Each structure stands twice: as C-alpha cells, then as structure tokens.
C-alpha cells in the first residue's frame, strides 16, 4: 500500500496560504489553459466507442480543475453517461468542490462520489472490498508531494485504468523555483506533511522504472513574490508560510535560515522584471498511457 505523509490535506492556516497562492499565482489558470488545449484530443482517443466514461480525481482539492475537466469531457461526449470519483482528505476543500457542482446544472447530472480520505486510505478500502472500480481518465494534480512512496502510489492508481485510459500527472517542473528551493533546503523543510521533495524529473524516473509509457508537456508559469521581501507584510508572511510549509516563517526559522531562503528565492528561483520578483513556478504534465 502506498504510504502516506504524516499529515495529508490542507487544513487551518495552511489552507489560507494555499488559497492565497492559487488566487495570485495564476496556477489554476495555467492548468486550465493547458487542459483546454490538450485534453479534447486526449478525450477523443480515450472515449471513442465507449458506452460510458468514468473519471477519478486523486487529490481534488476544491474541485476547480476537476469541474473544468468534467465539463470538457461532458461537452465532448454529451450523450455518454459520465461518473466521477474524487479523493481529497480535506473536508474544507471537499465542501468547496460540492458547492461548485451545486452551482452547475450540467455537472449535477454527473454522479460524483467524494472520498474524504487520503490516497492510502482509499487504496486500503479498495483492496479490502475487492471492488476495483476502473477509470477511463485519472488525474493527479500537484498531489504526489503528500505520499512517501511515489512509485507505489503511481503503480496502484495506474492499475485502475481501463483500456485506452490515461493518467494525467501535473507536477512542479524539474529545475523550477520549487525544485531549487525544496531540494536546497530538503532537510529543513521536509519535516511535516511533505516527507521528501520530488520534482517532475523524479516522477519521470519512477515512470521509467515502472516501464510506463508517457508523453511530456511543459506548462510555463511565474508568480509575483515581491511581498515576501517586504518586512511586516502580512501577505508576504502568508505566502512564505505556504512556500516553506511553516506556521509562521519569521518565527519558526532561525535568522540564518530565513536569510538563506530569502536570498535563494530572489537570486536562484526567480527573475526580476519592472521591480517585481517573479518566482518560476512552471509545471510539467506527464500523460501516462494505460
């Protein structure tokens, strides 16, 4: 069974930082633009000739991307029955997902099963029941940080794909700002819910070791982190908390460690333009075949 991180999901202050990041980073918008460009053709290959389609979101968060993906699939195969399952350990984010579905009459036509649990708990439940529901399309978007055995997690969920199915993994790009930050300070930062940092480059190595076929797509993105360098900025503190997974960045870490992280963020993880510090938060999509 895929081992879980010490604390999976977003709760409390961390969810505030997460939501602030999503609001200001443009990450969801970048992913949605990518989905609009790439997924219709993928869905054509996956769904042609099938009498029903089943989708699984692994680490669905607040459902913003899930609902967009379901709408794309629904518009592509209007006459084909769809089902959706969503795994998300955060109750708060699951409620947000449910609220999005409740607002959309078309999405209300899709039966959705919410699994408010970790991926490890889901795997345990599936194995105990012996009820291996299979899926045509599955996605893991920014969630593999929260498991300690990436290869085992990928292997299990890949085993749930139907013929012609696809597993879409979207993860922080190799050599991105995230990759540089978390690998430079791995010992200091990998102490809570993220047991060991992996970039998309590391995920590719796992896919190769498992002998899985995949296509790679780049999703470029940058994020203005200028507030991080303004002492006393509440937004900067919240963002630094999220980026380093601390409860209070300026209180939790030593002065030397704080100074080192801030220097790295400005000079190794970002570029500067028009007086703004732009953090490289590029993503990689790995589209894995059944």
mmCIF file of N, CA and C in Angstrom, residues 218-267:
data_model
loop_
_atom_site.group_PDB
_atom_site.id
_atom_site.type_symbol
_atom_site.label_atom_id
_atom_site.label_comp_id
_atom_site.label_asym_id
_atom_site.label_seq_id
_atom_site.Cartn_x
_atom_site.Cartn_y
_atom_site.Cartn_z
ATOM 1 N N UNK A 218 5.062 20.841 -21.241
ATOM 2 C CA UNK A 218 5.531 21.917 -20.367
ATOM 3 C C UNK A 218 4.402 22.932 -20.153
ATOM 4 N N UNK A 219 4.215 23.365 -18.899
ATOM 5 C CA UNK A 219 3.222 24.398 -18.565
ATOM 6 C C UNK A 219 3.976 25.539 -17.883
ATOM 7 N N UNK A 220 4.464 26.525 -18.646
ATOM 8 C CA UNK A 220 5.248 27.607 -18.036
ATOM 9 C C UNK A 220 4.378 28.523 -17.186
ATOM 10 N N UNK A 221 4.952 29.021 -16.083
ATOM 11 C CA UNK A 221 4.218 29.959 -15.233
ATOM 12 C C UNK A 221 5.189 30.664 -14.290
ATOM 13 N N UNK A 222 4.906 31.929 -13.972
ATOM 14 C CA UNK A 222 5.662 32.661 -12.957
ATOM 15 C C UNK A 222 4.689 33.335 -12.003
ATOM 16 N N UNK A 223 5.195 33.741 -10.861
ATOM 17 C CA UNK A 223 4.357 34.271 -9.793
ATOM 18 C C UNK A 223 5.093 35.405 -9.083
ATOM 19 N N UNK A 224 4.414 36.510 -8.885
ATOM 20 C CA UNK A 224 4.992 37.682 -8.235
ATOM 21 C C UNK A 224 5.115 37.444 -6.719
ATOM 22 N N UNK A 225 6.353 37.329 -6.234
ATOM 23 C CA UNK A 225 6.567 37.103 -4.794
ATOM 24 C C UNK A 225 7.243 38.319 -4.136
ATOM 25 N N UNK A 226 7.108 39.486 -4.737
ATOM 26 C CA UNK A 226 7.736 40.699 -4.207
ATOM 27 C C UNK A 226 7.376 40.936 -2.743
ATOM 28 N N UNK A 227 6.127 40.614 -2.366
ATOM 29 C CA UNK A 227 5.668 40.837 -0.987
ATOM 30 C C UNK A 227 6.512 40.067 0.036
ATOM 31 N N UNK A 228 7.120 38.965 -0.401
ATOM 32 C CA UNK A 228 7.936 38.161 0.515
ATOM 33 C C UNK A 228 9.128 38.939 1.054
ATOM 34 N N UNK A 229 9.544 39.968 0.330
ATOM 35 C CA UNK A 229 10.749 40.710 0.701
ATOM 36 C C UNK A 229 10.422 42.044 1.376
ATOM 37 N N UNK A 230 9.143 42.244 1.704
ATOM 38 C CA UNK A 230 8.715 43.446 2.419
ATOM 39 C C UNK A 230 8.461 43.059 3.872
ATOM 40 N N UNK A 231 9.377 43.451 4.744
ATOM 41 C CA UNK A 231 9.285 43.077 6.148
ATOM 42 C C UNK A 231 7.980 43.607 6.744
ATOM 43 N N UNK A 232 7.249 42.731 7.435
ATOM 44 C CA UNK A 232 5.986 43.127 8.049
ATOM 45 C C UNK A 232 4.780 42.928 7.161
ATOM 46 N N UNK A 233 4.995 42.509 5.901
ATOM 47 C CA UNK A 233 3.873 42.273 5.002
ATOM 48 C C UNK A 233 3.124 41.006 5.414
ATOM 49 N N UNK A 234 1.846 41.168 5.720
ATOM 50 C CA UNK A 234 1.039 40.009 6.115
ATOM 51 C C UNK A 234 0.885 39.029 4.956
ATOM 52 N N UNK A 235 0.700 39.566 3.757
ATOM 53 C CA UNK A 235 0.577 38.695 2.586
ATOM 54 C C UNK A 235 1.883 37.965 2.317
ATOM 55 N N UNK A 236 3.002 38.681 2.476
ATOM 56 C CA UNK A 236 4.303 38.055 2.275
ATOM 57 C C UNK A 236 4.546 36.924 3.251
ATOM 58 N N UNK A 237 4.136 37.136 4.516
ATOM 59 C CA UNK A 237 4.302 36.102 5.539
ATOM 60 C C UNK A 237 3.450 34.875 5.218
ATOM 61 N N UNK A 238 2.206 35.102 4.812
ATOM 62 C CA UNK A 238 1.307 34.002 4.475
ATOM 63 C C UNK A 238 1.859 33.202 3.296
ATOM 64 N N UNK A 239 2.391 33.909 2.326
ATOM 65 C CA UNK A 239 2.955 33.244 1.164
ATOM 66 C C UNK A 239 4.204 32.446 1.533
ATOM 67 N N UNK A 240 5.087 33.041 2.334
ATOM 68 C CA UNK A 240 6.289 32.331 2.773
ATOM 69 C C UNK A 240 5.930 31.102 3.596
ATOM 70 N N UNK A 241 4.880 31.216 4.417
ATOM 71 C CA UNK A 241 4.409 30.053 5.180
ATOM 72 C C UNK A 241 4.044 28.915 4.235
ATOM 73 N N UNK A 242 3.280 29.249 3.186
ATOM 74 C CA UNK A 242 2.856 28.221 2.244
ATOM 75 C C UNK A 242 4.039 27.643 1.476
ATOM 76 N N UNK A 243 4.932 28.516 1.011
ATOM 77 C CA UNK A 243 6.044 28.064 0.170
ATOM 78 C C UNK A 243 7.031 27.181 0.929
ATOM 79 N N UNK A 244 7.139 27.404 2.250
ATOM 80 C CA UNK A 244 8.096 26.637 3.044
ATOM 81 C C UNK A 244 7.409 25.677 4.019
ATOM 82 N N UNK A 245 6.095 25.686 4.011
ATOM 83 C CA UNK A 245 5.265 24.873 4.913
ATOM 84 C C UNK A 245 5.612 25.114 6.380
ATOM 85 N N UNK A 246 5.626 26.392 6.748
ATOM 86 C CA UNK A 246 5.835 26.786 8.145
ATOM 87 C C UNK A 246 4.565 27.431 8.691
ATOM 88 N N UNK A 247 4.399 27.399 10.010
ATOM 89 C CA UNK A 247 3.240 28.058 10.622
ATOM 90 C C UNK A 247 3.423 29.571 10.632
ATOM 91 N N UNK A 248 4.608 30.026 10.913
ATOM 92 C CA UNK A 248 4.936 31.454 10.840
ATOM 93 C C UNK A 248 6.410 31.542 10.462
ATOM 94 N N UNK A 249 6.676 31.834 9.210
ATOM 95 C CA UNK A 249 8.031 31.794 8.652
ATOM 96 C C UNK A 249 9.028 32.567 9.517
ATOM 97 N N UNK A 250 8.702 33.798 9.890
ATOM 98 C CA UNK A 250 9.671 34.635 10.605
ATOM 99 C C UNK A 250 9.820 34.259 12.071
ATOM 100 N N UNK A 251 8.903 33.442 12.600
ATOM 101 C CA UNK A 251 9.024 32.983 13.990
ATOM 102 C C UNK A 251 9.528 31.551 14.077
ATOM 103 N N UNK A 252 9.278 30.752 13.025
ATOM 104 C CA UNK A 252 9.580 29.320 13.095
ATOM 105 C C UNK A 252 11.038 28.996 12.751
ATOM 106 N N UNK A 253 11.663 29.829 11.925
ATOM 107 C CA UNK A 253 13.000 29.517 11.434
ATOM 108 C C UNK A 253 14.038 30.469 12.014
ATOM 109 N N UNK A 254 15.269 30.018 12.071
ATOM 110 C CA UNK A 254 16.349 30.856 12.602
ATOM 111 C C UNK A 254 16.634 32.006 11.639
ATOM 112 N N UNK A 255 17.216 33.101 12.131
ATOM 113 C CA UNK A 255 17.550 34.219 11.249
ATOM 114 C C UNK A 255 18.442 33.808 10.083
ATOM 115 N N UNK A 256 19.390 32.922 10.344
ATOM 116 C CA UNK A 256 20.303 32.481 9.282
ATOM 117 C C UNK A 256 19.554 31.702 8.208
ATOM 118 N N UNK A 257 18.655 30.841 8.639
ATOM 119 C CA UNK A 257 17.886 30.034 7.689
ATOM 120 C C UNK A 257 16.934 30.916 6.878
ATOM 121 N N UNK A 258 16.274 31.855 7.545
ATOM 122 C CA UNK A 258 15.384 32.778 6.844
ATOM 123 C C UNK A 258 16.155 33.569 5.782
ATOM 124 N N UNK A 259 17.310 34.079 6.171
ATOM 125 C CA UNK A 259 18.110 34.878 5.237
ATOM 126 C C UNK A 259 18.553 34.045 4.039
ATOM 127 N N UNK A 260 18.932 32.799 4.290
ATOM 128 C CA UNK A 260 19.362 31.922 3.206
ATOM 129 C C UNK A 260 18.234 31.617 2.234
ATOM 130 N N UNK A 261 17.045 31.351 2.781
ATOM 131 C CA UNK A 261 15.890 31.046 1.936
ATOM 132 C C UNK A 261 15.495 32.264 1.102
ATOM 133 N N UNK A 262 15.451 33.435 1.731
ATOM 134 C CA UNK A 262 15.072 34.649 1.003
ATOM 135 C C UNK A 262 16.084 34.974 -0.099
ATOM 136 N N UNK A 263 17.364 34.768 0.187
ATOM 137 C CA UNK A 263 18.388 35.010 -0.830
ATOM 138 C C UNK A 263 18.227 34.043 -1.997
ATOM 139 N N UNK A 264 17.965 32.782 -1.679
ATOM 140 C CA UNK A 264 17.774 31.768 -2.728
ATOM 141 C C UNK A 264 16.538 32.091 -3.570
ATOM 142 N N UNK A 265 15.441 32.474 -2.889
ATOM 143 C CA UNK A 265 14.209 32.788 -3.614
ATOM 144 C C UNK A 265 14.427 33.920 -4.613
ATOM 145 N N UNK A 266 15.157 34.944 -4.193
ATOM 146 C CA UNK A 266 15.357 36.099 -5.066
ATOM 147 C C UNK A 266 16.352 35.814 -6.188
ATOM 148 N N UNK A 267 17.450 35.135 -5.863
ATOM 149 C CA UNK A 267 18.570 35.057 -6.806
ATOM 150 C C UNK A 267 18.685 33.760 -7.597
#
